XYZ file of N, CA and C in Angstrom:
654
model
N 3.266 9.204 10.656
C 3.981 8.368 11.776
C 3.205 8.481 12.847
N 3.559 7.346 13.907
C 2.762 7.474 15.086
C 3.536 8.295 16.209
N 2.673 9.113 16.692
C 3.403 9.903 17.812
C 2.560 9.794 18.948
N 2.871 9.604 20.235
C 2.050 9.521 21.360
C 1.635 11.174 21.730
N 0.343 11.090 22.029
C -0.076 12.437 22.339
C 0.654 13.216 23.740
N 1.115 14.316 23.673
C 1.539 15.031 24.695
C 0.726 15.565 25.775
N -0.485 15.900 25.161
C -1.700 16.397 26.181
C -2.608 15.422 26.720
N -2.015 14.765 27.801
C -2.638 13.654 28.470
C -4.153 13.775 28.840
N -4.647 15.257 29.297
C -5.813 15.274 29.764
C -6.740 15.191 28.393
N -6.422 16.041 27.571
C -7.108 15.920 26.309
C -7.405 14.268 25.657
N -6.127 13.676 26.025
C -6.220 12.492 25.328
C -7.362 11.375 26.369
N -7.239 11.763 27.551
C -8.005 10.784 28.492
C -9.268 11.308 27.973
N -9.548 12.539 28.046
C -11.033 13.136 27.604
C -11.551 12.325 26.280
N -10.638 12.334 25.286
C -11.236 11.468 23.997
C -11.423 10.029 24.263
N -10.352 9.537 25.022
C -10.685 8.007 25.142
C -11.942 7.763 25.939
N -12.271 8.595 26.998
C -13.530 8.196 27.860
C -14.663 8.592 26.572
N -14.618 9.463 25.714
C -15.778 9.567 24.749
C -15.833 8.388 23.798
N -14.615 7.890 23.367
C -14.347 6.884 22.446
C -15.137 5.565 23.074
N -14.654 5.418 24.385
C -15.549 4.288 24.970
C -17.079 4.636 24.892
N -17.419 5.397 25.066
C -19.060 5.829 24.908
C -19.579 5.478 23.410
N -18.696 5.896 22.676
C -19.236 5.604 21.179
C -18.094 5.054 20.259
N -17.858 3.855 20.347
C -16.591 3.308 19.676
C -16.478 3.234 18.207
N -17.563 3.816 17.632
C -17.805 3.809 16.074
C -17.493 5.310 15.685
N -16.972 5.980 16.686
C -16.525 7.645 16.193
C -15.005 7.870 16.318
N -14.552 8.422 15.083
C -13.121 8.691 15.001
C -13.112 10.359 15.409
N -12.460 10.544 16.619
C -12.289 12.078 17.079
C -11.073 12.618 16.373
N -11.258 14.193 16.303
C -10.215 14.852 15.488
C -8.703 14.461 16.346
N -7.718 14.507 15.348
C -6.499 14.219 15.868
C -5.536 15.717 15.938
N -4.866 15.728 16.962
C -4.059 16.937 17.173
C -3.047 16.837 16.023
N -2.357 18.088 15.940
C -1.089 18.257 14.915
C -0.089 17.174 15.359
N 0.782 16.586 14.450
C 1.865 15.580 15.025
C 2.977 16.523 15.342
N 3.869 15.919 15.712
C 5.049 16.391 16.322
C 5.888 17.312 15.296
N 5.683 17.053 14.149
C 6.419 18.055 13.046
C 5.568 19.013 12.785
N 4.155 19.303 13.192
C 3.309 20.422 13.052
C 2.332 20.266 11.917
N 2.233 19.114 11.222
C 1.397 18.795 10.194
C -0.051 18.778 10.633
N -0.802 19.519 9.769
C -2.334 19.559 10.246
C -2.989 18.263 10.494
N -4.095 18.563 11.391
C -4.603 17.265 11.885
C -5.456 16.473 10.957
N -5.963 17.225 9.774
C -6.701 16.703 8.597
C -5.799 15.541 7.828
N -4.751 15.405 8.121
C -3.838 14.438 7.373
C -3.434 13.365 8.447
N -3.774 13.423 9.258
C -3.620 12.115 10.498
C -4.801 11.714 11.135
N -4.454 10.607 11.818
C -5.672 9.787 12.197
C -5.218 9.433 13.944
N -6.231 9.392 14.783
C -5.888 8.879 15.934
C -5.980 7.450 16.016
N -5.189 6.927 16.919
C -5.237 5.275 17.142
C -5.814 4.993 18.474
N -6.116 3.730 18.509
C -6.429 3.243 19.713
C -5.651 3.359 21.073
N -4.314 3.507 20.780
C -3.202 3.610 21.779
C -3.144 4.915 22.155
N -3.772 5.875 21.831
C -3.963 7.177 21.949
C -3.005 7.999 21.614
N -2.451 7.616 20.135
C -1.400 8.461 19.636
C -1.856 8.958 18.558
N -1.140 9.346 17.538
C -1.562 9.917 16.003
C -0.728 9.461 15.255
N -1.326 9.048 13.857
C -0.711 8.445 12.829
C -0.624 9.674 11.765
N 0.472 10.330 11.495
C 0.491 11.414 10.444
C 0.960 10.654 8.938
N -0.161 10.957 7.994
C 0.246 10.399 6.848
C 1.332 11.063 6.075
N 1.438 12.318 6.295
C 2.544 13.035 5.461
C 3.959 12.712 6.044
N 4.096 12.580 7.427
C 5.249 12.007 8.017
C 5.782 10.666 7.517
N 4.668 9.763 7.463
C 4.617 8.311 6.865
C 5.084 8.418 5.328
N 4.532 9.364 4.707
C 4.851 9.333 3.178
C 6.251 9.935 2.791
N 6.535 10.866 3.832
C 7.997 11.432 3.526
C 9.095 10.364 3.975
N 8.952 9.427 4.842
C 9.988 8.857 5.400
C 10.072 7.491 4.423
N 9.088 6.941 3.977
C 9.107 5.628 3.464
C 9.343 5.929 1.763
N 9.052 7.086 1.421
C 9.519 7.697 0.226
C 10.841 7.994 -0.266
N 11.632 8.009 0.769
C 13.024 8.472 0.882
C 14.025 7.272 0.777
N 14.548 6.878 -0.369
C 15.447 5.676 -0.306
C 16.684 6.066 0.519
N 16.901 7.200 0.902
C 18.073 7.396 1.772
C 17.951 7.064 3.041
N 16.575 6.860 3.495
C 16.283 6.747 4.996
C 16.736 5.139 5.208
N 17.495 5.231 6.550
C 17.887 3.621 6.866
C 16.744 2.747 6.882
N 16.898 1.520 6.519
C 15.733 0.447 6.280
C 15.125 0.281 7.416
N 15.901 0.120 8.773
C 15.523 0.235 9.954
C 13.925 1.137 10.368
N 14.294 2.329 9.762
C 13.286 3.278 10.116
C 12.195 3.128 9.369
N 12.284 2.679 8.139
C 11.383 2.398 7.120
C 10.460 1.304 7.595
N 11.168 0.109 8.120
C 10.689 -1.015 8.464
C 9.666 -0.649 9.814
N 10.124 0.190 10.697
C 9.446 0.612 12.155
C 8.187 1.517 11.292
N 8.316 2.321 10.581
C 7.143 2.946 10.120
C 6.139 2.109 9.453
N 6.418 1.139 8.720
C 5.474 -0.113 8.133
C 4.865 -0.788 9.211
N 5.736 -1.140 10.308
C 5.417 -1.984 11.288
C 4.092 -1.089 12.093
N 4.321 0.055 12.389
C 3.529 0.893 13.138
C 2.169 1.089 12.482
N 2.183 1.182 10.903
C 0.863 1.430 10.076
C 0.260 -0.053 10.219
N 0.905 -1.015 10.354
C 0.454 -2.369 10.432
C -0.260 -2.531 11.728
N 0.235 -1.957 12.604
C -0.687 -1.940 13.732
C -1.797 -1.241 13.803
N -1.604 -0.038 13.464
C -2.751 0.986 13.289
C -4.031 0.037 12.440
N -3.594 -0.604 11.356
C -4.607 -1.103 10.507
C -5.401 -2.438 11.216
N -4.688 -2.722 12.153
C -5.597 -3.858 12.875
C -6.448 -3.187 13.829
N -6.534 -2.192 13.885
C -7.775 -1.387 14.909
C -8.881 -1.158 13.953
N -9.871 -1.790 14.264
C -11.156 -1.476 13.420
C -11.578 -0.120 13.122
N -11.695 0.598 14.050
C -12.033 1.917 13.968
C -10.984 2.668 13.087
N -9.701 2.541 13.310
C -8.768 3.333 12.325
C -8.864 2.815 10.977
N -9.006 1.487 10.772
C -9.100 0.967 9.307
C -10.518 1.473 8.651
N -11.487 1.433 9.632
C -12.703 2.101 9.021
C -12.510 3.607 8.386
N -12.114 4.166 9.304
C -11.923 5.686 8.953
C -11.016 5.938 7.954
N -10.021 5.256 7.913
C -9.003 5.292 6.956
C -9.499 5.125 5.473
N -10.214 3.903 5.421
C -10.823 3.886 4.121
C -11.971 4.595 3.606
N -12.672 5.368 4.722
C -13.769 6.321 4.177
C -13.187 7.497 3.843
N -11.694 7.917 4.169
C -11.507 9.435 3.920
C -9.954 9.595 3.703
N -9.017 8.640 3.996
C -7.534 8.988 4.081
C -6.959 8.107 3.277
N -7.412 6.942 2.666
C -6.695 5.864 2.099
C -5.796 6.317 0.873
N -6.335 7.248 0.184
C -5.452 7.505 -0.916
C -4.273 8.195 -0.557
N -4.007 8.492 0.460
C -2.848 9.143 1.004
C -1.680 8.105 0.993
N -1.968 6.976 1.019
C -1.156 5.822 1.141
C -0.720 5.264 -0.157
N -1.375 5.481 -1.210
C -0.985 4.499 -2.455
C 0.162 5.087 -2.806
N 0.578 6.350 -3.398
C 1.770 6.605 -3.855
C 3.018 6.272 -2.981
N 3.234 6.640 -1.597
C 4.170 6.351 -0.913
C 4.430 4.805 -0.937
N 3.377 3.963 -0.741
C 3.737 2.731 -0.658
C 4.199 2.129 -2.002
N 3.720 2.367 -3.087
C 4.235 1.996 -4.407
C 5.671 2.512 -4.733
N 5.759 3.613 -4.369
C 7.093 4.173 -4.387
C 8.125 3.372 -3.352
N 7.930 3.257 -2.326
C 8.652 2.547 -1.276
C 8.969 0.972 -2.041
N 7.978 0.533 -2.526
C 8.075 -0.879 -3.089
C 9.193 -0.805 -4.194
N 9.068 0.140 -4.999
C 10.188 0.610 -6.190
C 11.349 0.981 -5.796
N 11.614 1.384 -4.454
C 12.813 2.057 -4.031
C 13.845 1.387 -3.164
N 13.435 0.209 -2.584
C 14.249 -0.650 -1.445
C 14.295 -1.960 -2.039
N 15.567 -2.591 -1.999
C 15.678 -4.007 -2.419
C 15.651 -4.905 -1.310
N 15.444 -4.289 -0.331
C 15.155 -5.109 0.925
C 13.882 -6.039 1.056
N 14.068 -7.324 1.038
C 12.915 -8.203 0.922
C 11.884 -8.251 2.013
N 12.453 -7.988 3.361
C 11.527 -7.922 4.519
C 10.608 -6.775 4.233
N 11.155 -5.639 3.913
C 10.441 -4.351 3.748
C 9.407 -4.493 2.739
N 10.025 -5.299 1.616
C 8.888 -5.586 0.312
C 7.705 -6.244 0.741
N 8.075 -7.270 1.745
C 7.037 -8.056 2.215
C 6.020 -7.222 3.201
N 6.390 -6.418 3.983
C 5.798 -5.691 4.834
C 4.640 -4.800 3.886
N 5.407 -4.154 2.905
C 4.516 -3.329 2.060
C 3.486 -4.163 1.333
N 3.739 -5.323 0.851
C 2.949 -6.171 0.003
C 1.785 -6.535 1.114
N 2.136 -6.816 2.267
C 1.038 -7.264 3.150
C 0.087 -6.045 3.509
N 0.677 -4.852 3.679
C -0.312 -3.728 3.790
C -1.022 -3.496 2.621
N -0.585 -3.461 1.539
C -1.407 -3.379 0.314
C -2.497 -4.425 0.140
N -2.123 -5.715 0.399
C -2.979 -6.676 0.214
C -4.268 -6.567 1.399
N -3.834 -6.267 2.455
C -4.958 -5.829 3.483
C -5.696 -4.854 2.950
N -5.179 -3.615 2.548
C -5.971 -2.373 2.084
C -7.054 -2.941 0.882
N -6.722 -3.850 0.192
C -7.307 -4.010 -0.968
C -8.422 -5.165 -0.875
N -8.233 -5.697 0.446
C -9.191 -7.017 0.609
C -10.073 -6.482 1.672
N -9.977 -5.374 2.401
C -10.740 -4.751 3.316
C -12.397 -4.591 2.683
N -13.208 -4.835 3.475
C -14.700 -4.545 3.077
C -14.771 -2.958 2.884
N -15.399 -2.752 1.880
C -15.912 -1.339 1.500
C -14.402 -0.539 1.044
N -13.571 -1.441 0.649
C -12.278 -0.806 0.085
C -12.306 -0.368 -1.339
N -12.148 0.733 -1.843
C -12.290 1.228 -3.286
C -10.650 1.590 -3.694
N -9.544 1.134 -3.012
C -8.187 1.553 -3.442
C -7.568 0.479 -4.193
N -8.015 -0.743 -4.501
C -7.024 -1.791 -4.967
C -6.797 -1.346 -6.540
N -7.871 -0.935 -7.254
C -7.521 -0.404 -8.628
C -6.434 0.550 -8.978
N -6.596 1.425 -7.766
C -5.207 2.437 -7.830
C -4.113 1.996 -7.724
N -3.883 0.933 -6.940
C -2.632 0.211 -6.866
C -2.524 -0.595 -8.245
N -3.378 -1.198 -8.792
C -3.162 -1.827 -9.931
C -2.743 -0.901 -11.141
N -3.154 0.330 -11.004
C -2.970 1.245 -12.211
C -1.367 1.764 -11.948
N -1.032 1.940 -10.411
C 0.392 2.534 -10.529
C 1.276 1.604 -10.854
N 1.285 0.147 -10.355
C 2.114 -0.764 -10.317
C 2.370 -1.234 -11.821
N 1.292 -1.466 -12.573
C 1.261 -1.834 -14.080
C 2.002 -0.709 -14.691
N 1.964 0.522 -14.259
C 2.624 1.550 -15.026
C 4.063 1.608 -14.896
N 4.649 1.425 -13.622
C 6.054 0.878 -13.354
C 6.587 -0.273 -14.041
N 5.641 -1.296 -14.023
C 6.299 -2.535 -14.787
C 6.170 -2.357 -16.383
N 5.213 -1.535 -16.858
C 5.264 -1.326 -18.396
C 6.338 -0.396 -18.703
N 6.810 0.422 -17.799
C 7.936 1.474 -18.190
C 9.147 0.615 -18.236
N 9.511 -0.372 -17.548
C 10.684 -1.104 -17.481
C 11.916 -0.228 -16.911
N 11.376 0.697 -16.089
C 12.197 1.718 -15.304
C 13.322 1.054 -14.248
N 12.774 0.076 -13.773
C 13.639 -0.669 -12.861
C 14.608 -1.950 -13.337
N 14.424 -1.896 -14.596
C 15.151 -3.012 -15.310
C 14.444 -4.654 -14.801
N 15.451 -5.486 -14.413
C 14.906 -6.762 -13.780
C 15.760 -6.790 -12.491
N 15.677 -5.752 -11.660
C 16.331 -5.622 -10.275
C 15.410 -6.495 -9.202
N 15.885 -6.787 -8.061
C 14.943 -7.133 -7.105
C 13.798 -6.028 -6.639
N 13.868 -5.010 -6.819
C 12.707 -4.143 -6.719
C 11.793 -4.376 -7.600
N 11.959 -4.675 -9.258
C 11.138 -5.080 -10.091
C 10.323 -6.325 -9.860
N 11.149 -7.426 -9.399
C 10.815 -8.601 -8.911
C 9.686 -8.342 -7.751
N 9.703 -7.431 -6.820
C 8.877 -7.272 -5.689
C 7.818 -6.506 -6.576
N 7.797 -5.637 -7.245
C 6.711 -5.164 -7.901
C 5.811 -6.228 -8.846
N 6.461 -6.939 -9.474
C 5.812 -8.065 -9.931
C 5.223 -8.946 -9.295
N 5.759 -9.438 -8.131
C 4.952 -10.293 -7.162
C 3.696 -9.680 -6.534
N 3.856 -8.241 -6.341
C 2.710 -7.750 -5.689
C 1.645 -7.353 -6.576
N 1.835 -7.363 -8.113
C 1.076 -7.246 -9.082
C 0.286 -8.456 -9.243
N 1.058 -9.783 -9.220
C 0.331 -10.992 -9.246
C -0.670 -11.147 -8.057
N -0.213 -10.680 -6.800
C -1.194 -10.959 -5.580
C -2.430 -10.029 -6.083
N -2.140 -8.720 -6.561
C -3.488 -7.858 -6.885
C -4.321 -8.562 -8.005
N -3.675 -9.208 -8.922
C -4.185 -9.952 -10.037
C -5.234 -11.149 -9.566
N -4.986 -11.588 -8.330
C -5.505 -12.740 -8.096
C -6.956 -12.306 -6.946
N -6.951 -10.984 -6.580
C -8.061 -10.505 -6.020
C -9.356 -10.444 -6.938
N -10.141 -10.983 -6.664
C -11.321 -11.027 -7.505
C -12.162 -9.797 -7.469
N -12.103 -9.081 -6.182
C -12.911 -7.921 -6.276
C -12.495 -6.821 -7.335
N -11.266 -6.698 -7.710
C -10.669 -5.742 -8.426
C -10.950 -5.693 -9.746
N -11.238 -4.672 -10.572
C -11.518 -4.548 -11.907
C -10.121 -4.326 -12.721
N -9.335 -5.359 -12.577
C -7.918 -5.299 -13.041
C -7.918 -4.817 -14.551
N -8.520 -5.276 -15.716
C -8.408 -5.029 -17.123
C -8.503 -3.549 -17.195
N -9.550 -2.866 -16.556
C -9.790 -1.556 -16.890
C -8.656 -0.540 -16.426
N -7.895 -0.931 -15.565
C -6.725 -0.187 -15.015
C -5.552 -0.642 -15.243
N -5.191 -1.390 -16.331
C -3.964 -1.467 -16.671
C -3.956 -0.359 -17.891
N -3.309 0.718 -17.906
C -3.119 1.750 -18.988
C -2.622 1.232 -20.373
N -1.481 0.538 -20.337
C -0.750 0.284 -21.425
C -0.536 -1.236 -21.606
N -1.481 -2.001 -21.825
C -1.523 -3.460 -21.882
C -0.303 -3.998 -22.789
N -0.386 -3.530 -23.923
C 0.812 -4.013 -24.825
C 2.226 -3.789 -24.449
N 2.634 -2.592 -23.743
C 3.955 -2.451 -23.126
C 3.819 -3.501 -22.159
N 3.095 -3.685 -21.221
C 3.224 -4.494 -19.937
C 3.562 -6.032 -20.565
N 2.899 -6.430 -21.450
C 2.999 -7.691 -21.976
C 4.438 -8.086 -22.594
N 4.895 -7.007 -23.493
C 6.122 -6.939 -24.012
C 7.325 -6.959 -23.082
N 7.220 -6.040 -22.031
C 8.137 -6.195 -20.772
C 8.107 -7.532 -20.269
N 6.958 -8.083 -19.977
C 7.061 -9.639 -19.195
C 7.649 -10.555 -20.052
N 7.149 -10.493 -21.563
C 7.977 -11.536 -22.435
C 9.405 -11.370 -22.412
N 9.714 -10.082 -22.373
C 11.346 -9.822 -22.464
C 12.074 -10.360 -21.421
N 11.253 -10.483 -20.159
C 11.822 -10.918 -18.881
C 12.030 -12.335 -18.899
N 11.364 -13.106 -19.713
C 11.318 -14.603 -19.850
C 12.583 -15.164 -20.306
N 13.512 -14.090 -20.898
C 14.727 -14.691 -21.647
C 15.674 -14.439 -20.397
N 15.325 -14.141 -19.210
C 16.491 -13.834 -18.123
C 16.565 -15.179 -17.293
N 17.826 -15.579 -16.814
C 18.234 -16.946 -16.265
C 17.622 -17.030 -15.281
N 16.860 -16.294 -14.325
C 16.503 -16.589 -13.216
C 15.170 -17.290 -13.051
N 14.903 -18.526 -12.599
C 13.985 -19.305 -12.445
C 12.907 -18.562 -11.423
N 13.345 -17.691 -10.525
C 12.231 -17.125 -9.885
C 11.713 -15.822 -10.728
N 12.391 -15.146 -11.306
C 11.743 -14.204 -12.254
C 10.812 -14.757 -13.128
N 11.366 -15.840 -13.943
C 10.485 -16.441 -14.925
C 9.081 -16.958 -14.305
N 9.209 -17.420 -12.972
C 8.129 -17.981 -12.460
C 7.053 -16.793 -12.294
N 7.560 -15.805 -11.578
C 6.693 -14.597 -11.294
C 6.124 -14.300 -12.552
N 7.027 -14.087 -13.764
C 6.465 -13.565 -14.926
C 5.226 -14.528 -15.646
N 5.755 -15.638 -15.368
C 4.748 -16.833 -16.198
C 3.178 -16.740 -15.238
N 3.273 -16.484 -14.091
C 2.251 -16.735 -13.348
C 1.338 -15.343 -13.755
N 1.914 -13.794 -13.667
C 1.287 -12.860 -14.139
C 0.667 -12.811 -15.713
N 1.362 -13.482 -16.460
C 0.828 -13.668 -17.786
C -0.364 -14.594 -17.851
N -0.164 -15.703 -17.211
C -1.413 -16.508 -17.063
C -2.512 -15.695 -16.483
N -2.408 -15.026 -15.381
C -3.655 -14.275 -15.134
C -4.099 -13.279 -15.986
N -3.249 -12.603 -16.723
C -3.470 -11.695 -17.564
C -4.281 -12.308 -18.604
N -3.906 -13.326 -19.234
C -4.633 -14.237 -20.187
C -5.919 -14.753 -19.989
N -6.122 -15.145 -18.689
C -7.239 -15.416 -18.227
C -8.393 -14.358 -18.059
N -7.893 -13.092 -17.744
C -8.642 -11.930 -17.526
C -9.025 -11.527 -19.266
N -8.362 -11.697 -20.276
C -8.651 -11.122 -21.405
C -9.783 -12.242 -22.025
N -9.544 -13.527 -21.638
C -10.257 -14.553 -22.035
C -11.956 -14.613 -21.676
N -11.969 -14.168 -20.197
C -12.853 -13.857 -19.381
C -13.630 -12.668 -20.042
N -12.935 -11.562 -20.161
C -13.346 -10.300 -20.744
C -14.248 -10.422 -22.090
N -13.632 -11.306 -23.090
C -13.960 -11.489 -24.385
C -15.254 -12.393 -24.190
N -15.570 -13.255 -23.490
C -16.597 -14.049 -23.308
C -17.723 -13.456 -22.447
N -17.748 -12.361 -21.877
C -18.734 -11.974 -20.991
C -19.992 -11.389 -21.909
C-alpha cells in the first residue's frame, strides 16, 4: 500500500538526489506496518508502496470493496511513474501476480475487475516486461479447474484471459498447463443461456484455435 513518509528530512534529501539522478531508485523505509524495505518501492510523490500490505489487502475477500478499489487505484498511479514501473519490472513485479489473480477470482464487483485487468494489461504490455506468461499460467489453471463455476468472477477471469491471448508478445501455448481441461470447460460453458458468457468463450476458443494452427505450421 501507499504510505507517505513520516521522516520529512530524509524524504527531502532523497528527492533532491532523485532530481540529480532520475533513473535511480532509492531505498524505501519500512512501511507503516513495519514490513521490510526490500518488499516496497518509493514513489515520485515521496511515499512508499508496500507489496506485502497490498497483497494482504486485495487477497482478502472480506475487505470492503472500497478499500480494495483504493489500493488498486494507488497502484495504478504508481505504475504511471516511469521510474517506479521500471524498477518494479526489474525486481519486484512477481510480487503482484498472485494477489492480482486471486483478487480477480475473489470479487464479483465489475469495477474492481476492470481495475485489475487494466493493471495486468499494463504490466504485460510494458517494455522489458517478462511477467505476462505468469499471468497466463495462473489464469488458465483457474479456468481449467472450473472451481469458480460460471459466476461473474469466472467471467472476469475469462475476459482477462482473452485480453492476454491478444497480446502478441506472450508465449501463450507454452504456459497453458492443461489445454484439454481448459477446452472442455469452455465448451461446457457454451451450454449456458448467457450470451455474454458465450461470446467471451467463443472469442477465447477462436484465439486458442488460431494459436494451435500457427504452432502446427511453424
